[in-house]
Structures are given as C-alpha cells and as structure tokens.
Amino acid sequence: MGQEAPEIVFRTQGVTKVYQTGDVKVFALAGVDLELYTGEMAVLLGPSGSGKSTLLNILGGLDHATAGRVWFRDTELTDMPDRALTRYRRDHVGFVFQFYNLVPSLTARENVQLVTDVSPDPMPAEEALALVGLANRMDHFPSEMSGGEQQRVAIARAIAKRPEILLCDEPTGALDSATGVQVLEVLQDINARFGTTTVIITHNAEIQRMAHRVIQFADGKISSVHTNETRLAPSEIVW
Amino acid sequence: MQAIDRKLLRDFSRLWKQALAIALVLACGVAILLTALGMYKSLSDTRDTYYERNRFADVFSAVQRAPERLVTELAAIEGVWAVETRTVGSAVLDVPGSMVSVTGKILSLPPDGAPRLNVPILKTGRLPDPTSTDEVMVNHNFALANGFQLGDFFYANLNGQKRQLTITGTAQSPEFIYTIGPGALMPDNATFGILWMSQVAVAAAFDMTGAFNDVALKLSKGAREENVIDAVDRLLEPYGSLGAYGRDLQASHSFIDSEIKQLQNMATVLPPIFFGISAFLVSMVMGRIIALERSQIGLLKAVGYSNLEVCLHYLMLAVLIAVVGIGIGWLVGGWLARQMALLYAEYFDFPFLIFSTSLWVYAASGMAAMLTTTLGAAQAAIKAARLAPAIAMQPPVPPQFKRSWIDRAMATMRLSQPTIMILRALIRWPVRSGLTMLGLALAVSTVVSPSFFTYSLNKIVDSAFYESARQDGMLILSHDMPEIVLATAADLPAVLQAEGQQYHPVILSNGNHEKRTVIQAGRPDSDLSRVIDKDGKQIAVPPGGVVLTERLATQLDVRIGDTVDVKFLGGRQETHALRVTDIIAQYFGLGAYMDLEYVNALLRQSPRISLINVSLDDTEIIDLHRRLKDIPSLAGIVMMTDTRRSFSETIEQNIGVVNTIYIVIALLITIGVTYNGARIQLSERSRELASLRILGFTRSEVSYILIGETMLLSVLAQPLGWWIGTLITASMFNSFSSDLYNMPLVIHPAIYAKASFVVLLASFGSVMLVRRRLDKQNLVSAMKVRE
Ligand SMILES: Nc1ncnc2c1ncn2[C@@H]1O[C@H](COP(=O)(O)OP(=O)(O)OP(=O)(O)O)[C@@H](O)[C@H]1O
Ligand SMILES: [Mg+2]
C-alpha cells in the first residue's frame, strides 16, 4: 500500500439482512459499515452463522440487503435491478466457492470458457489455467481432478475475466493444509500481480496472517478490524 | 462453440436414454399427425382435383324408363349446368378361364362420343365405336384383376342374349373411385367390373331405345341442390323415378368422404394425447435436472449469465428432445403416409395421387411438437431463471414430510420401512404420481380401444353373416320375376335350397322426416335369410304393416303403432300408409321388412321375387358357375361364402396391423413414463438407497423400493386405464353410429387382461433397466454426491 489515501472499492452503510422463517426473524447482518480498498487482500473471520457469506453475497451482487446501502466505487448496488446486477457480476466480480462449483460436464478449460464467453475483456482460458499451475490438466473433467486442482480451476475461472474484485467464500474449506496452501499461493500471486481486490472468508485463523487487513465478524456485525504490519507468505502458514 | 452450449450437448448425450424415451412418444404424435394430415390433404386434394377435371356430377337419379326428350326439361331446371342421361344395366359375365361368376355394371356412352359428365379417363386403348354393339371398355382395375389385354373378349348375358364383347380400352372414372358390387361388403375387382358400351348396344340390350334410366346433373355455382333434386323428382316421377340424390348418397363419394372424416378425427384426437404425455415427461425430467443442477445454475448466475440465458439454456434441452422426436416422427410419418397412400391406392381407384405431404404439414406437426415440449419444460426453466443466485449456492431444503392420518394408518398396519418409504413418496408428490398413473392409464387404454373393435366387429359379423344371412349364394334377378322361377333355381346343380325375396327401393316419410331405404320382403318361413335382432332373436314379420329398425324409426320419429308413408319407387310409384308393427334393434343398415304376400296384395301384383337365396352343396359349385353364366335373366351373383371369407380375412389382417401399431404405441408410452419415472426416483433417492445398503439392507430389499413404487403406480393405473379405454371406445362408437351401423360395446375380460399384460410387462421391463443402475451404484460416491 502506498502512502496516499487508498482508493475505496466497496463501501457499505448500515447494511442489514433479515431472514424471516415463519415467525422467527433472523438478523444475518445487523448494520455493517465497511470500506474495502483497491488492491487489498482482506480476510473475513468469524464464527459460523455470523453473516460472512451473507455480506459477501451482497457485495458480489448475488443478493440484496434488507436495509442499508452498498456502493461499488461510485455505483450504488443497493437497489440495482436484477439485470444491472447481472451485468455488474459479469463485468467486475470473480467468485470462488468452498465447493468449487465446477460444471461436471465441462472440462477444466471449458469451465473457464464458461466465464470468458460472456466477459468483455477476458484472458484466454489457457492462460488463466497456466496461472494456477494447471497448464497440463486443461482437458480433464472435474471428476478426474483432486479437490485442490478443482479449486484452482475455480480460481482460474474467477480470474480469467480479469476481475477487479475476487470474492472467495472458504476457498480452502474443503482442502487439506498442503493443498490449501497451494490455493492460497495462487490467490496471493493474483492479488500481487494484478492488484485485484481480494476478499477471503475463512474459518482458519492462521490464514489471516497473509492478509493486509483482517475483519472480524460476530452476530451480524463487525467486531474488529485490524491491519497486519507484516504479512506471511502462504508457504509459511501451517494448520 | 460456447462452453454453455457444450454443456448442453454433454448433458443431452448423458441423458440420451431418457431423452429418447420421451422423443419416441413425441415421435408417435408427430408421425400420426403427419400421416393423418398428410393423407387427409392428399385424399381430399386428389378427390377434388379429380372431380373438377372430370366433371363429377352433383345430382343423380335412377328411373324406370324415361323418354329422351325429358333432357331439355331437365336442362332447363334452374341451377342445372349440364345434364347427361344414359342407360345403366347389370349382367352376369362369362369370362373365359374364370371359375367364379362375374358381375358387370353396364353403362351406355353417349352416341356422339365420350360422356360430358363423370368423364372416364382412358388408361389404354380407345372408347368403343359408337356404332358397334360388341365393343366394350372396362374399368382399369377389373382388367388388371382378370389379366385382360386389349382385344381380349368375354361374354355377357344381355337381356336374354349371350354376346361376345371385345375389350377396346380400359378407363377410370370419378364415379367409381370406390367400387363395390351388389350385395358385396368390400371391393373385389376380380368379380365386379364397370363396362362402358355404345348407346345402341346398351339400349338394345335393355330395351331402352329412345329412353334412359339414369341421369346425372352438374349444377352451376350457387345453385341450391335441394331445389334441383325436387325439380328432378317432379319431372321423373311419372316414369318410375327412384328418387334423385346428391353426392352425399353416391356410393363411391360417401365412402371416400367417411374415410376423409376419419383421418380428420385421427388428426385431432390422437396427437394431443402424445404431445400431452411428452410434455408431462419433459416437465418431470426437467424438474429433476433443475433440482440437481441448483448449484450450477447459481454458478452461471454468479458469473454473469442473465436469467434469460439460463432459462434458454434449459429450454434448449427440451428443444433438443423435441428435435429428435420431430426428426423420428417425420421419418416414420413420411414412411407411414406413403404406406397409407399405397393402401388407399388399393381400395380407391385414383388416376393420380396428389401426395402433398406439403411443407406446411411438416411445419405444423413440428411446431405442435416443439411447442408442447417447450411448454412442458417452461415451468422448470422459469424456475431455474427465478432461482436467486445466492440461494442456488446453498443445498436444497429437504422435502417436508409431515405426519398425517396416512402415516398413523401405515403405522397401525405394521408395514415394513421400505413399504412406508414407497407410500410416503407417492403421497409426497401427488401431482407427479397422479400424472404418471394417468400416462400409464392412457397406455392401457391405447390397447383396450382397438381390442374392443375386434370383439365388436366379430359380434356384428356373427349377427349379420351367420345368424341373419345364412345363404351360401344370392342370385340377383335382372327384374322381378314370378315366384315359380324358384323351382328352376332349385333344379340347378349344387343348389340344395332356394328361397325368394323381394326388394323394393322406397322412400319412408313421416311428416317432414324422410328416408330412402330398401324394403326386404320374404316369407315367414324363410330359413336362409332371416330377420334377426341384436340379441340374435328371430323376428316374425307379420302381414299388415312394416317392421323398422330402431335407427330408422328414430330418424323418422315413429313408434310402434304409428303409421308411416311408404312410397314404392321404380314402378307405379304408389304411396301407402303402413302401420309400424314392430321396431327392432339391429347393428347395421336401415332395414325395413315386410311380409312378401302382403306386399304382393298391397301392390296388386302376382307373386314375384327379385332375388333368390340358395344354399349350396360345395362339391358341385363349379358346375353351378358354369350353368349360371348361361342364365339370361341374372343381373348378378353373390357367393356369400367367399364374401364372408374375404371379409373376415381383410378385417383380421387390418385389425392385426392396427392392434400391433397400438401395442407399439402403448409400449412407447409405458417405457417413456416408467423409465423416466424410475430414473428420477433413483436420482432423488440415490443417497437414501445407498444409506440403506450401508445399514445392511440387501440389494433386493433396496431395489424393492425402486421397483415397488413404479409397479404400484402401474397396478393402480390399470383400472383407470380400463375405464378410460372403455369410455373412449364408447364415445368413438357413438360417433360412428351413423346412418349405417352401430358398434356394440362387447365387454370381455380378455380385452382388459391383454392391455394390462402389455403395460405391466413393459413397466416392469423399464424399471428393471433402471434397477441395473442400482446394482452398479457405488456406495461411496453416492454418499458423497452433494446436491
Ligand atoms: N436463506 C436463508 N433463510 C433463512 N436464514 C438464513 C438463510 N441464509 C442464511 N441464513 C441465516 O443467516 C445467518 C448468517 O448466515 P451466513 O451464511 O451468512 O453465515 P456464515 O457466517 O457464512 O456462516 P458459515 O461460516 O457457517 O458459513 C445464519 O444464522 C443463517 O442461518
Ligand atoms: Mg458461509
């Protein structure tokens, strides 16, 4: 990060999300105020059910907040119609999910092409796969790859569109530590190389040590934010 | 190619068996629609063009003997565009080399050449010379069936004289597209022919010089047919008119017309059933695919595919299924239509066939299939489009099973756990279970309906051919003759028994109800031709009145004891008010019966007959035929034994084909429904079934759940299918019950048993195919599947 004031990518103001199940109201988010900066790598930590995924979905334009406001740069996402949100996701956001969510009937390359087909300025699928170290597995189907490899395909798919932001919901949740480290290295590399703003949700407290900033969640609210003075390389993280 | 399209193709090829099972059902609908519409169009276009080109007349009348000068008066009737008179007669032919008796219908040609109306098309040779008395042109099919060449000859008994006639040409005529001999039930070109001869020859033979006994009229555009018919009747009345009639009563025309109507029916009734079932199957399969691909749908949306793109992606799967179905349907339908055309060519004598399975027929059937299939997928596709991207990323909520009275009932019945699982699933998805049952029930009814036809036809044939008309042969006299000819007939070789009958063309009327028919008059002790009602009971026809069939009585609106006006045509044209002494139920015909002696007394005539029924000794039949050819006063001969046999054979053959087609259709429906149903069940339950296996249930215990659910639905569908089948048949029979016949609904357990056997076997086979997947199921991976 430079000395000058960092540029803001996301800004939220009192974001609340309420789920109504029968008579019970669940406050998944209960007033979140947050700013995320260009090029930073932020880690979201917090107990299960504290609202991390809910926030990420709202930032990524997968979901609407019940109350409060959300901006992406100068654009307000809060009440954006569905069509515009689709456009926003298509043009700006890359997602990585815990369970990879690859299309089983498509090869690694085709899974990436699924995204490059609809992006305005994508990199070739082959290049994206090479970036995650899968240049030699391009024509394999998901069922022919390990979990780590599948997650790397998912990352390749997310970065192939050259997104400004990368939203990762427990990207290492289903992986063992060695494989997890590989995946984190890829994310770190992308963040450093392209300056892609990266948000990573994790349950693994160790992972926070590679972030610029760590945002702690509890009961639908941000309980603390802290900036790492020194960051660890993913290879230095063990769990 | 876009990656999403590649996904589409891969998904489709993975689902090919299910897709094919649906596509085949769809193909049935397309093929039937194509065939029926194609043939309907082809037949009606061909007929209309033929009529137009060859000036098929609009009004016809037969008359006893009218003077030629009436032509000018007939032509002067308002609305008449052209008139043509001629002499028509009938004769027994002696065809060299032919063992059987052949009947010819003889038509005179105008003295100045070819007819102006009902113009025959010369196929080979030339018209007979107008001055010649021994030249003849025959209908083409008659020549073919008998192997005649131009220049061949045969003999005909023309009013007492045996004449050698030489064939100068062969022809086809719009009047005789469908030709059927007197007393016959089906066309037989070998024993019945149309003969055109010069007017001089025919006039001489039938004593009609300067007169005619048949007239055809073509009307100008906008003319009112009823008015012309009335005017013609008035003019011909004094000369023994048999009553003018329009095309609707012209034998050949009305037969083709009913065939065309049937095709129309077929095109409107059957295809929607197939399309409906395919739509249901598509919606069931698509619903499951959407459920399975929730997370993929979520992913597509997360990465920026729009709702519309997602919706289209899933609709395209249905479109692909439709494309396969339509393709198969077009191929099969095209082939079937050609087969049908060939079949028609056999029954109908067209000079050409406008086989216009034109583009629009293909387009219409394809559109209909495409539309219904996409409609079936629409719900699922829209659901996919509506799925919020965030929700799509989470696993689906497990279906809610609630405890109800049914569960308490199942608990008290101490059913096994697998049985409870089966029942619960059926109750959990009542619409799906219901539609599955309905689909299978329709399959059952598809087999039930044609079986009813077999039984009903057999019943009719039995009643008509074995109980009522028991004679071995009918000798049709060229005109009414004294009853004493019976003695001569009895002396003929082979004849064991000879009985006379009188036939009178009549018009029955009651108020403004009017009906043309033929009165049959016989002696009360007749044994060969008896009056029989539906139940096979012999009916006595008392003197002093007329006995009517129910159909006729209804149409005339008369009851027993009422009087009905009977106009005897073709003679003195007398009208008598007769009492209806009895009304009887019969399967077909507009029969009216009187006592022979009573008729003679009524018409003040000496005892006479128009037809001789005979019973025969088989061993001497050849001698009989040899003799019959030389008897001058015979207009025709019908060998009932041959008629019965060929009728039964044809019916059996046709019904055999029809039954096979319907069984194939039922199989396709059953496989389509059960295979897809079981596949979906397996997919929904794979984790559950794998858990049971891991818990120690055996393979057969687990497959019991799979097979049990499918077979339970199949079994439950049976009574519904019987009921639907019976209902459909009853309503079809109802719509058939025309002027001519009623189909009795003969309910026989074998009809239902056969249908159920076919459907249950097919569903069992289909579910066993799916069971094989269960055997191959990998327990570990089944547990790992994340939905
Ligand atoms: N569709 C929904 N309907 C009802 N409640 C929901 C729904 N989605 C989430 N919730 C509730 O909202 C709260 C926050 O959920 P969220 O998924 O954001 O938590 P999380 O922090 O990501 O948890 P985890 O670490 O387990 O993934 C939870 O209490 C959850 O039960
Ligand atoms: Mg979460």
GROMACS .gro file of C-alpha atoms and ligand atoms in nm, chain A residues 52-53 169-170 201, ligand 2:
model
    6
   52LYS     CA    1  -1.986  -1.355   0.650
   53SER     CA    2  -2.132  -1.529   0.347
  169ASP     CA    3  -1.601  -1.797   0.037
  170GLU     CA    4  -1.394  -2.051   0.230
  201ILE     CA    5  -1.376  -1.574   0.409
 1028MG      MG    6  -2.070  -1.909   0.499
   0.00000   0.00000   0.00000
